[in-house]
Phi, psi and omega in degrees: 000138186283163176303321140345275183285324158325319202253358188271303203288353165249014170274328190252359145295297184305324210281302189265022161251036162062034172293145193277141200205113167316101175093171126291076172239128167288154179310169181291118187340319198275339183275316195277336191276355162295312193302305176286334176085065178213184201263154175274355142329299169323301206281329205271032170219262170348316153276344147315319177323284189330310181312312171308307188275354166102021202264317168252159156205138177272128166250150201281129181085352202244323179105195200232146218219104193333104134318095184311298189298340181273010166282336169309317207284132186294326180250132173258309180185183192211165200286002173248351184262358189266350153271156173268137188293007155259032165226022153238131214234127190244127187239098202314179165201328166231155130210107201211155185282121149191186223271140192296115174305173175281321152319315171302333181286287215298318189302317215250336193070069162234199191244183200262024191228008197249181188211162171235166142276169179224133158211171193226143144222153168261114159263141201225096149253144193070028182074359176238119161302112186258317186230127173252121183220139200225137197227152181216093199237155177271133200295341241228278143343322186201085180287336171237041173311109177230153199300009176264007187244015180246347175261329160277221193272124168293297188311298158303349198255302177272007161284328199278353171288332180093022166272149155276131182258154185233333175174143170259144179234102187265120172248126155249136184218161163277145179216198183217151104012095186250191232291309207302312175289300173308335118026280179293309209258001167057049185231175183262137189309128191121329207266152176301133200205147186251137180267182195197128179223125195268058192252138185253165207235156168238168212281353177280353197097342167320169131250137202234025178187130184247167146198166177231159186226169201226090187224122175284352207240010238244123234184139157161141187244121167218158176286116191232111165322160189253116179258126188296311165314302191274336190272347168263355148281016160277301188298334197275309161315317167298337182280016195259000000 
């Protein structure tokens, strides 16, 4: 791990076991880069991290300073929320409209008369192909989904609907790269990859999105509560 990444993580160790922080401010560049034993180059790229992902915000003259509400969040972040959309770029490969499947009727609660849109895309951060990802939204929600808006933010594009998006319920696997993706994505076939599968919720309880993504590059730190309940019905099961 770079030094870097060492000190944005133990910064962010420090941040969610509720060490007491002056002001909820962090020290002054010069004290932590004594602490760490590093250049205040180090430490100011280790606090871009935070910033970037909202953990923090700097005010100029003032030093840098603890974001209450980003403590909330179970993923303080991942290899795609820790960018900003101008250093992420997406390059259609489908995109069409047709008539709804069964799963799909079930999943959106739609009818045998409704439509989705499909879309395929390849995302590029930093200019390096990361993600493949194929999406499913219902034409009944977003009749005028159009591809400059599948090449920015899907997510800004349905806040611009006037919908609240409210939480995702996220799976994960390990996969391996088969001939197709590598391809896409100019890497060699075979190679480990995290598939990531998506439905996202609106604040009404719809889900107005399913997706599944295919990422080479896939990374992400989250604060996970200790659950008591499952872990002693774990035990109590394992004695059967």
């Amino acid at each position: 791990m770079k030094k870097k990444d060492f000190i944005a993580q133990d910064l962010l160790g420090r941040i969610y076991q509720q060490l007491s922080f002056v002001n909820q401010k962090l020290p002054p560049e010069r004290e932590l880069a004594e602490s760490y034993g590093v250049s205040r180059h180090t430490i100011r790229k280790a606090l871009e991290k935070l910033l970037q992902i909202g953990i923090i915000s700097v005010q100029k003259g003032s030093g840098a300073f603890i974001n209450q509400q980003a403590k909330n969040n179970p993923l303080i972040y991942n290899s795609l929320t820790e960018k900003h959309y101008d250093q992420i770029n997406s390059k259609l490969i489908l995109f069409r409209k047709r008539r709804v499947q069964l799963e799909e009727k079930q999943t959106f609660n739609l009818t045998d008369d409704d439509y989705i849109w499909e879309f395929h895309r390849i995302r590029f951060v930093d200019g390096r192909g990361t993600q493949i990802e194929i999406s499913k939204l219902p034409c009944r929600y977003f009749p005028d989904l159009k591809q400059k808006n599948i090449e920015n933010s899907i997510q800004q594009y349905v806040l611009s609907k006037g919908y609240e998006i409210s939480h995702y319920l996220t799976q994960y696997q390990a996969v391996a790269i088969n001939r197709q993706e590598s391809e896409l994505l100019k890497c060699k076939k075979g190679m480990p990859a995290m598939k990531i599968i998506n439905r996202c919720f609106l604040n009404n309880g719809a889900i107005y999105a399913i997706s599944e993504i295919i990422d080479i590059h896939y990374t992400c730190t989250y604060i996970t509560p200790f659950n008591k309940p499952n872990f002693e019905l774990r035990l109590v099961d394992d004695k059967k």
